[in-house]
CSV table of C-alpha atoms in Angstrom, one decimal:
chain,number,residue,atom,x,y,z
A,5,UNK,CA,39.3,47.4,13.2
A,6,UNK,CA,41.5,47.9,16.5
A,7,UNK,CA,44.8,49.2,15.6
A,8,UNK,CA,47.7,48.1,18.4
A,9,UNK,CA,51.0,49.7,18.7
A,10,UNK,CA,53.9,47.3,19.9
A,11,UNK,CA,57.2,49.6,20.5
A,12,UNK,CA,57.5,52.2,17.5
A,13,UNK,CA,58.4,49.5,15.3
A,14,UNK,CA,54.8,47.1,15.1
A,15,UNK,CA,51.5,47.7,14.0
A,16,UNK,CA,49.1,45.0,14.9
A,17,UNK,CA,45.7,44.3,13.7
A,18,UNK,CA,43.5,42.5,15.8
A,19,UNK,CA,40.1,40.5,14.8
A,20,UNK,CA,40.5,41.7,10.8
A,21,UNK,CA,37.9,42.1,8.8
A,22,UNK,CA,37.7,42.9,4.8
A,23,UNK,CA,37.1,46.4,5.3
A,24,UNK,CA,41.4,46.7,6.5
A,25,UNK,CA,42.4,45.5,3.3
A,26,UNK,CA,44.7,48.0,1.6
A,27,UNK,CA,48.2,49.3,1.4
A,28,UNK,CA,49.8,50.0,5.1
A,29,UNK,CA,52.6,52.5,5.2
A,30,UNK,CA,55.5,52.9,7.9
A,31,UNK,CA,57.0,56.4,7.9
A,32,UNK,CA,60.1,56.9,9.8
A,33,UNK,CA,61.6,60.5,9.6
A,34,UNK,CA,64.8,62.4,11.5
A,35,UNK,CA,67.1,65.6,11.2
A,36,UNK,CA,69.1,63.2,8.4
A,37,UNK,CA,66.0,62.2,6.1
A,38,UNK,CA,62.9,60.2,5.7
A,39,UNK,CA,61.9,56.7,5.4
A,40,UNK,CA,59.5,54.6,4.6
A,41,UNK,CA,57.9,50.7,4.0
A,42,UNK,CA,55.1,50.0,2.3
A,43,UNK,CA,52.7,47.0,2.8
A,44,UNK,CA,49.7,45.2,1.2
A,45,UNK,CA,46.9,43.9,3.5
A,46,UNK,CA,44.9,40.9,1.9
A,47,UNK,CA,42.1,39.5,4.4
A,48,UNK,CA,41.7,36.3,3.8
A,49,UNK,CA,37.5,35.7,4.7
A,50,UNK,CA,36.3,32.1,5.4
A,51,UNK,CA,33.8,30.4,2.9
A,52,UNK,CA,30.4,30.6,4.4
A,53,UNK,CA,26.7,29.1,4.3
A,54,UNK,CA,24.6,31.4,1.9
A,55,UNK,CA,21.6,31.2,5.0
A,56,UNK,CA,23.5,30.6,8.3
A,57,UNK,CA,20.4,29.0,9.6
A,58,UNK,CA,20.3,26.4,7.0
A,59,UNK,CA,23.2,23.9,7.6
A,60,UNK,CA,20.9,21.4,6.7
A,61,UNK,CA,18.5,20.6,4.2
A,62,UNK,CA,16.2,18.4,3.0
A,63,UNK,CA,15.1,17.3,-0.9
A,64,UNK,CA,12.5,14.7,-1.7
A,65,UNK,CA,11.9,13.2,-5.0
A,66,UNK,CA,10.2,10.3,-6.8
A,67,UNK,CA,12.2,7.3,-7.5
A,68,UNK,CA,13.7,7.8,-11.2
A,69,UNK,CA,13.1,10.6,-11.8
A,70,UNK,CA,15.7,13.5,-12.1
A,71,UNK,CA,17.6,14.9,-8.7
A,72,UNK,CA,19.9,17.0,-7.1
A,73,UNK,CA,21.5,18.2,-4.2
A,74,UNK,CA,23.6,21.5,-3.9
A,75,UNK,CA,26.3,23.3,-2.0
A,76,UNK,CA,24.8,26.5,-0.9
A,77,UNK,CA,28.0,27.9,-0.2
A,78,UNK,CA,29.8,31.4,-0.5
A,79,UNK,CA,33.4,32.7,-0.5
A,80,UNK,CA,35.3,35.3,-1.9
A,81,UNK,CA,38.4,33.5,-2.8
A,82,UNK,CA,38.8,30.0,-4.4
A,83,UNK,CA,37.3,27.2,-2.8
A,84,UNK,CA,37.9,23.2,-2.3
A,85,UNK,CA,35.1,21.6,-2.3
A,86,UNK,CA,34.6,17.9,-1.6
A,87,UNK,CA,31.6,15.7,-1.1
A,88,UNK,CA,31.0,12.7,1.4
A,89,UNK,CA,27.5,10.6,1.3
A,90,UNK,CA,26.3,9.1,5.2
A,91,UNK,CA,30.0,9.8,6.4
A,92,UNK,CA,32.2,8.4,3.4
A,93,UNK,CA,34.0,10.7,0.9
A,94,UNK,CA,32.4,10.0,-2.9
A,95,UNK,CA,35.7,9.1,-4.5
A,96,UNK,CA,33.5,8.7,-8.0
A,97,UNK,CA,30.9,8.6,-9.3
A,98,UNK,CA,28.5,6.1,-10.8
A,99,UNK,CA,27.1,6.3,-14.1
A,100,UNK,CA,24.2,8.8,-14.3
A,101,UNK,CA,25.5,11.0,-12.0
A,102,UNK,CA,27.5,14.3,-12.3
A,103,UNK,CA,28.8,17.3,-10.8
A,104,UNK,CA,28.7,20.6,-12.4
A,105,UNK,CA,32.1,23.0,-13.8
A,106,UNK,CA,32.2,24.5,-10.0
A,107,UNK,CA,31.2,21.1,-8.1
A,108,UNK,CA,28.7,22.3,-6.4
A,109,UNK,CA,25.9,20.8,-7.4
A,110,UNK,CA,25.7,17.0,-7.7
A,111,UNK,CA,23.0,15.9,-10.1
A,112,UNK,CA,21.5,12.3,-10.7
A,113,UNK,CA,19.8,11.3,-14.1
A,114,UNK,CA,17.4,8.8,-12.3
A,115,UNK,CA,17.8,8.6,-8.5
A,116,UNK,CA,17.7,5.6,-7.5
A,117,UNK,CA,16.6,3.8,-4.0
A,118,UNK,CA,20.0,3.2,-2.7
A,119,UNK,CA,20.9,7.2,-3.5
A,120,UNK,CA,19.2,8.1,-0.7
A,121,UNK,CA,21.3,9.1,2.3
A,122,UNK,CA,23.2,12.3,3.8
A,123,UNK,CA,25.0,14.4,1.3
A,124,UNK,CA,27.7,16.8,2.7
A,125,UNK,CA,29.6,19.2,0.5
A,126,UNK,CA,32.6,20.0,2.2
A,127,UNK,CA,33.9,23.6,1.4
A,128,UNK,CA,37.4,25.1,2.3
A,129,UNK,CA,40.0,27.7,1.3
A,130,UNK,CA,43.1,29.1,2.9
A,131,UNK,CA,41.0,30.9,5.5
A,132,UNK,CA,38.8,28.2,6.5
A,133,UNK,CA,36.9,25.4,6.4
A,134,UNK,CA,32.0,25.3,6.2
A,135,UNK,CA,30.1,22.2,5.3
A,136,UNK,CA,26.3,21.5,4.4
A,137,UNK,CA,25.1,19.1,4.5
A,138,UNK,CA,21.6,17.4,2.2
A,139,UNK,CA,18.9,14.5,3.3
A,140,UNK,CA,18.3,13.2,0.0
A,141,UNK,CA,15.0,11.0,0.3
A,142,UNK,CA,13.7,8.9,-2.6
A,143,UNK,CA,10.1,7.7,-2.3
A,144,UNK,CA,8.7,4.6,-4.0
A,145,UNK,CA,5.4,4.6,-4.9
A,146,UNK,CA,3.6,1.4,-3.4
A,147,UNK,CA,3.8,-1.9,-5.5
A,148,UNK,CA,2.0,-5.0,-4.3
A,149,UNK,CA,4.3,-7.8,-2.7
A,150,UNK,CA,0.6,-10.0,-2.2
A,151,UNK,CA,-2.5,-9.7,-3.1
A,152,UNK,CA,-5.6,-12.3,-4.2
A,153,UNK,CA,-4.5,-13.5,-7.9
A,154,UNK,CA,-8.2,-14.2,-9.2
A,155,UNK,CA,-11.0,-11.7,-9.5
A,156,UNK,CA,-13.4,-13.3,-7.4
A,157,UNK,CA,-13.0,-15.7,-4.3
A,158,UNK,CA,-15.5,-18.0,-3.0
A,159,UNK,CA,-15.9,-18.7,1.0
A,160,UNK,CA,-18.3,-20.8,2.8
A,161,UNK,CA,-21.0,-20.0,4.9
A,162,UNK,CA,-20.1,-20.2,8.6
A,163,UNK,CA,-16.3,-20.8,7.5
A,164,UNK,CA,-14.1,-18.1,8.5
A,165,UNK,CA,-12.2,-16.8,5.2
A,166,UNK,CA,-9.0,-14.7,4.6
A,167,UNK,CA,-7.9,-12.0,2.4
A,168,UNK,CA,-4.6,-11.0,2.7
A,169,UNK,CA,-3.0,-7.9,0.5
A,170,UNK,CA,0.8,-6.4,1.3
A,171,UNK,CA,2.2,-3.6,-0.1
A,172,UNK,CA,6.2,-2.5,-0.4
A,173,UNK,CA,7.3,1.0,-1.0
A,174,UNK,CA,8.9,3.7,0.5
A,175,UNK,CA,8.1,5.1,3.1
A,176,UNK,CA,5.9,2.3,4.2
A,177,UNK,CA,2.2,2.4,2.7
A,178,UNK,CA,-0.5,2.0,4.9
A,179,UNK,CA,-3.5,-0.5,4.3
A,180,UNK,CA,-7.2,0.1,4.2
A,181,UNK,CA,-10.0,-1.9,3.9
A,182,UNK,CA,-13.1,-1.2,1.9
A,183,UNK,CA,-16.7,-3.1,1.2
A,184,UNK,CA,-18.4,-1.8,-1.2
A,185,UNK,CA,-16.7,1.4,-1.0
A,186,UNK,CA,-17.5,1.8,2.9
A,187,UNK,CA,-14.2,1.7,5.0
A,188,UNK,CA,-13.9,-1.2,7.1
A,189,UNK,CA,-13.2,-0.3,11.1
A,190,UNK,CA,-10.4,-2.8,12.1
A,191,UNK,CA,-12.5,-4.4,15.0
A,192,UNK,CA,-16.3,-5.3,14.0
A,193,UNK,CA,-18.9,-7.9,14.7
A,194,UNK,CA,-17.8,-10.1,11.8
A,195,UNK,CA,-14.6,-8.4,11.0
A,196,UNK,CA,-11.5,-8.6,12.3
A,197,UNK,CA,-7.8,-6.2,10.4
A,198,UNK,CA,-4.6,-8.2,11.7
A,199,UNK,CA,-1.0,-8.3,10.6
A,200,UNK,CA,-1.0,-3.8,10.4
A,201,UNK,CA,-3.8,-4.5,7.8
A,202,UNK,CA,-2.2,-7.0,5.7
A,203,UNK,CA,-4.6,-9.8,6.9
A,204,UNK,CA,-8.9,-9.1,6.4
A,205,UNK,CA,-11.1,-12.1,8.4
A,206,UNK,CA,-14.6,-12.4,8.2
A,207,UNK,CA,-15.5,-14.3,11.0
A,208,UNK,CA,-18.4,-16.3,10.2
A,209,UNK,CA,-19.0,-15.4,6.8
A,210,UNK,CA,-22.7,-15.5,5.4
A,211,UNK,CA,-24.8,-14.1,2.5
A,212,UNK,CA,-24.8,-10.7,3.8
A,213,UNK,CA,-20.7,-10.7,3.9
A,214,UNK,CA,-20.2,-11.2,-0.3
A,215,UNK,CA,-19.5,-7.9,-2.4
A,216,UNK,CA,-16.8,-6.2,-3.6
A,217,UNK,CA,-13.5,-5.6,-1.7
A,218,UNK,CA,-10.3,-3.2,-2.0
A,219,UNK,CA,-7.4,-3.1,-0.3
A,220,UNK,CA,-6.0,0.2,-0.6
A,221,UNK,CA,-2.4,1.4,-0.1
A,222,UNK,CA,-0.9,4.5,0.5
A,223,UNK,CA,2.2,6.5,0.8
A,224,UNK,CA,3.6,10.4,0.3
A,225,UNK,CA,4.1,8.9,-3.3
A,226,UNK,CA,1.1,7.6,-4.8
A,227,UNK,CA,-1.8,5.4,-4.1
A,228,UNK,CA,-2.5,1.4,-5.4
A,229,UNK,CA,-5.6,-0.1,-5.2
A,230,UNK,CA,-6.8,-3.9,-6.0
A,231,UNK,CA,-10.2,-4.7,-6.1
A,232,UNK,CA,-11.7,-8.8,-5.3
A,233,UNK,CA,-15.1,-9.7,-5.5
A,234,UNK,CA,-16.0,-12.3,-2.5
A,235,UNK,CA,-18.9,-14.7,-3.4
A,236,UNK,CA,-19.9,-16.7,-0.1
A,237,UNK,CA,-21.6,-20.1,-0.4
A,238,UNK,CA,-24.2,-21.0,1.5
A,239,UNK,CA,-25.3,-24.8,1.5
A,240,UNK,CA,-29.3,-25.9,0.3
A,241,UNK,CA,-31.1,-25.6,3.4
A,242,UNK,CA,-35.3,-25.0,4.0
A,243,UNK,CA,-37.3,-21.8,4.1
A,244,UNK,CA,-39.8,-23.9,6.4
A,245,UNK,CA,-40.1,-27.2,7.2
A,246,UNK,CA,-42.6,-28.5,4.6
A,247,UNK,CA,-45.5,-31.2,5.2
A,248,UNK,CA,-43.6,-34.7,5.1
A,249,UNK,CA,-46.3,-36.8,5.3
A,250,UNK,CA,-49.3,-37.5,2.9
A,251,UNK,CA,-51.9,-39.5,2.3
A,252,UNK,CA,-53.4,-39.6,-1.6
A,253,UNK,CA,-56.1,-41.7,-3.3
A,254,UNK,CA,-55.0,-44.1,-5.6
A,255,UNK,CA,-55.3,-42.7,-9.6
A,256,UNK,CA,-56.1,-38.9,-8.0
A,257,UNK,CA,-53.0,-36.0,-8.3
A,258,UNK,CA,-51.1,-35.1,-5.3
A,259,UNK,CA,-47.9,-32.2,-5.5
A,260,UNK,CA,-45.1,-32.1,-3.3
A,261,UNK,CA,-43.5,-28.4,-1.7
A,262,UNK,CA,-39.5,-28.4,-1.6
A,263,UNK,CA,-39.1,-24.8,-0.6
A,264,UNK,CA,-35.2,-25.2,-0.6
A,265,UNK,CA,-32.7,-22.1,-1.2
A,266,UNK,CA,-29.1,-21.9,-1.0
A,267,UNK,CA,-26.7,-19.6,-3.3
A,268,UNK,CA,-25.5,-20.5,-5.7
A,269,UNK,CA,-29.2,-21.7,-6.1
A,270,UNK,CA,-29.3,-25.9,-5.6
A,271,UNK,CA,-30.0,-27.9,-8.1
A,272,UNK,CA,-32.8,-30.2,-7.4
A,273,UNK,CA,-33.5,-33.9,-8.7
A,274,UNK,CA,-36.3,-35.7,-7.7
A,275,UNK,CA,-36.5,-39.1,-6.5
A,276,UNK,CA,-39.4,-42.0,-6.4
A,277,UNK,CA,-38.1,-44.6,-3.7
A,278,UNK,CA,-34.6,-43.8,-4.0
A,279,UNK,CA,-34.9,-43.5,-7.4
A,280,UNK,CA,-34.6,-40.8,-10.2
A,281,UNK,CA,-38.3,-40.0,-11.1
A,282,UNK,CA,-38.8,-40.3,-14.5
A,283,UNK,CA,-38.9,-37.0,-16.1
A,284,UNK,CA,-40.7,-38.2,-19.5
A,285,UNK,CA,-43.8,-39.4,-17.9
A,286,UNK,CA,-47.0,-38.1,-19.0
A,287,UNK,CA,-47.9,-38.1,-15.1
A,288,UNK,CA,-44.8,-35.3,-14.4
A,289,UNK,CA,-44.8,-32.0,-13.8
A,290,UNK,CA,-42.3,-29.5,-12.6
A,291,UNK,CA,-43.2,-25.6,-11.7
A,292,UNK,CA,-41.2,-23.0,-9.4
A,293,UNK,CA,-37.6,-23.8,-10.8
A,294,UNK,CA,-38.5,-27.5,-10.1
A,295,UNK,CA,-39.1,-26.9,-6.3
A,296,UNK,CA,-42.6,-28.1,-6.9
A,297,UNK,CA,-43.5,-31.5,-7.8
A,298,UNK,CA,-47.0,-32.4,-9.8
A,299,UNK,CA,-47.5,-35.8,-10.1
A,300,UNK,CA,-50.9,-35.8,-11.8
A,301,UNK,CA,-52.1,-39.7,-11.2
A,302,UNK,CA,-50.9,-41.8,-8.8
A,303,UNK,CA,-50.9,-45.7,-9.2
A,304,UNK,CA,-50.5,-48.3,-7.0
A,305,UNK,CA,-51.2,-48.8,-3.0
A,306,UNK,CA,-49.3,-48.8,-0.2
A,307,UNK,CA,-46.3,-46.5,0.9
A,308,UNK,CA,-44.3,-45.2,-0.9
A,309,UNK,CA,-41.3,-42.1,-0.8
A,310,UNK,CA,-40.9,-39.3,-2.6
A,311,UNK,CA,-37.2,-37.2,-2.2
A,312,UNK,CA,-36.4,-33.9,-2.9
A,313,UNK,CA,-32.5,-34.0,-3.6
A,314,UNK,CA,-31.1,-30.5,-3.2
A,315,UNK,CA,-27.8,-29.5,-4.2
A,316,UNK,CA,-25.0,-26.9,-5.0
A,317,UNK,CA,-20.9,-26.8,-4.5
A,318,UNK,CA,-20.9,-27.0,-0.8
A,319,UNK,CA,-23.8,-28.6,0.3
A,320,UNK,CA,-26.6,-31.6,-0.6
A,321,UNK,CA,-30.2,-31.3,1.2
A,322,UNK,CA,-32.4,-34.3,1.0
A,323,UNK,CA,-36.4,-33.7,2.2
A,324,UNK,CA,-38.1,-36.7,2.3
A,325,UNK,CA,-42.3,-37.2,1.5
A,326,UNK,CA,-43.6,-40.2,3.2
A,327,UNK,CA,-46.6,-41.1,0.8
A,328,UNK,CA,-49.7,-43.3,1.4
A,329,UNK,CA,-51.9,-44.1,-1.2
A,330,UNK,CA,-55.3,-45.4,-0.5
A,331,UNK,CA,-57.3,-47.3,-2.7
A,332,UNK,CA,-61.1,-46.8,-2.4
A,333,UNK,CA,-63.0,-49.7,-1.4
């Protein structure tokens, strides 16, 4: 404390602090008698932050849950204290929310998405005026906005073929890409991650391409995954080119090679000149999932064609057998 003298009559007290509170007495004495006044210092101290170095905080939570944000505030006398949210005084409340007996905490039930924002409690009393102030951030665990809505998706061989997944949330979630639990780099030989992962492309799909894929998001407040199995389809086609031309002797067995795959496997019919074979004939006989053809006595002369009609849901292969049969002389 600095004590200042102003004529006889003064007694100033410069930058006051708490410690020159207390009863102040003026004594004024002559030949006639004595005097004196009597006075009672109050120092009036300003409110003040209970950690100067923390004028602001920040408080995370999950999205309904509980919440609250406090006024970490001191002062020795009674204080005002007011709150504001992102620069506009909270002149009420909304249901589920509530301030304590001293006001200085403001708690929520089930914070809410639109309760984030800046809280400042505004704290003041005769001797001044301190505020704090809160970033309230509520987080959202990812939910899917898109994602495949069957289990398993079927592409086409050769035909490029989208998978498209989007997540919401807050903050943000990221996207990754999985195969068969392998992560999937965004650029590849057959690959291709567009649209900040929301968009997969296999390029020219084939066999080797079908398995199990996830799209995975992610964010500080939880993880979602969705899981699609991709089946590619890959039209009949030949394993080698198989001999298309024969020649048989009349009444003798001759067997015909259609060495066809394609997924899902073809189905194969077999024709006699354009014609459906007939399966009951003694003379008829089918092995290797009827990709090989016994005919066990073959009548008549002259040419005739055999057809091997392969076929599944994207694709029909037909392998001809240009047959001559010779009758002995």
């Amino acid at each position: 404390m600095i004590f200042v003298f102003r004529e006889p009559h003064y007694l100033t007290i410069t930058n006051a602090t708490r410690e020159d509170r207390g009863r102040f007495t003026c004594l004024a004495t002559n030949e006639a008698g004595t005097f004196e006044q009597s006075y009672t210092v109050n120092v009036l101290v300003p409110p003040k932050l209970e950690n100067e170095n923390k004028a602001f905080l920040e408080e995370t939570v999950l999205v309904n849950r509980q919440a609250s944000v406090s006024c970490f505030i001191v002062a020795e006398s009674l204080l005002d204290i007011e709150w504001w949210k992102d620069g506009q005084p909270l002149t009420s409340l909304k249901p589920g929310t509530s301030l304590d007996s001293s006001k200085k905490r403001l708690t929520f039930s089930q914070v809410e998405i639109d309760d984030a924002g800046n809280y400042t409690c505004v704290a003041s009393n005769q001797a001044g005026q301190i505020n704090i102030t809160t970033s309230l951030q509520v987080l959202v665990p990812p939910f899917w906005k898109k994602v495949p809505n069957q289990d398993e998706i079927f592409g086409k061989d050769g035909v490029s073929l989208d998978l498209e997944c989007d997540a919401g949330g807050f903050p943000a979630p990221s996207l990754l890409w999985l195969k068969d639990g392998q992560i999937l780099e965004a650029e590849s030989a057959n690959i291709a991650i567009k649209d900040n992962g929301r968009v997969l492309r296999i390029l020219s799909p084939s066999d080797k391409d079908s398995g199990q894929y996830s799209c995975v998001a992610t964010n500080p407040a939880g993880t979602l995954e969705k899981n699609v199995k991709v089946s590619i389809r890959v039209p009949p086609s030949l394993l080698y080119v198989p001999i298309s031309k024969i020649k048989v002797l009349e009444n003798r067995a001759v067997t015909f090679d259609c060495p066809v795959e394609g997924k899902p496997a073809p189905e194969i019919t077999w024709l006699l000149d354009r014609e459906i074979i007939d399966e009951k004939s003694p003379f008829i006989r089918f092995s290797n999932q009827r990709k090989h053809l016994h005919y066990l006595r073959v009548t008549g002369s002259g040419n005739i064609i055999f057809s091997c009609v392969a076929k599944n849901p994207v694709g029909e292969l037909v392998t001809d057998f240009f047959t001559e049969v010779l009758r002995p002389p």
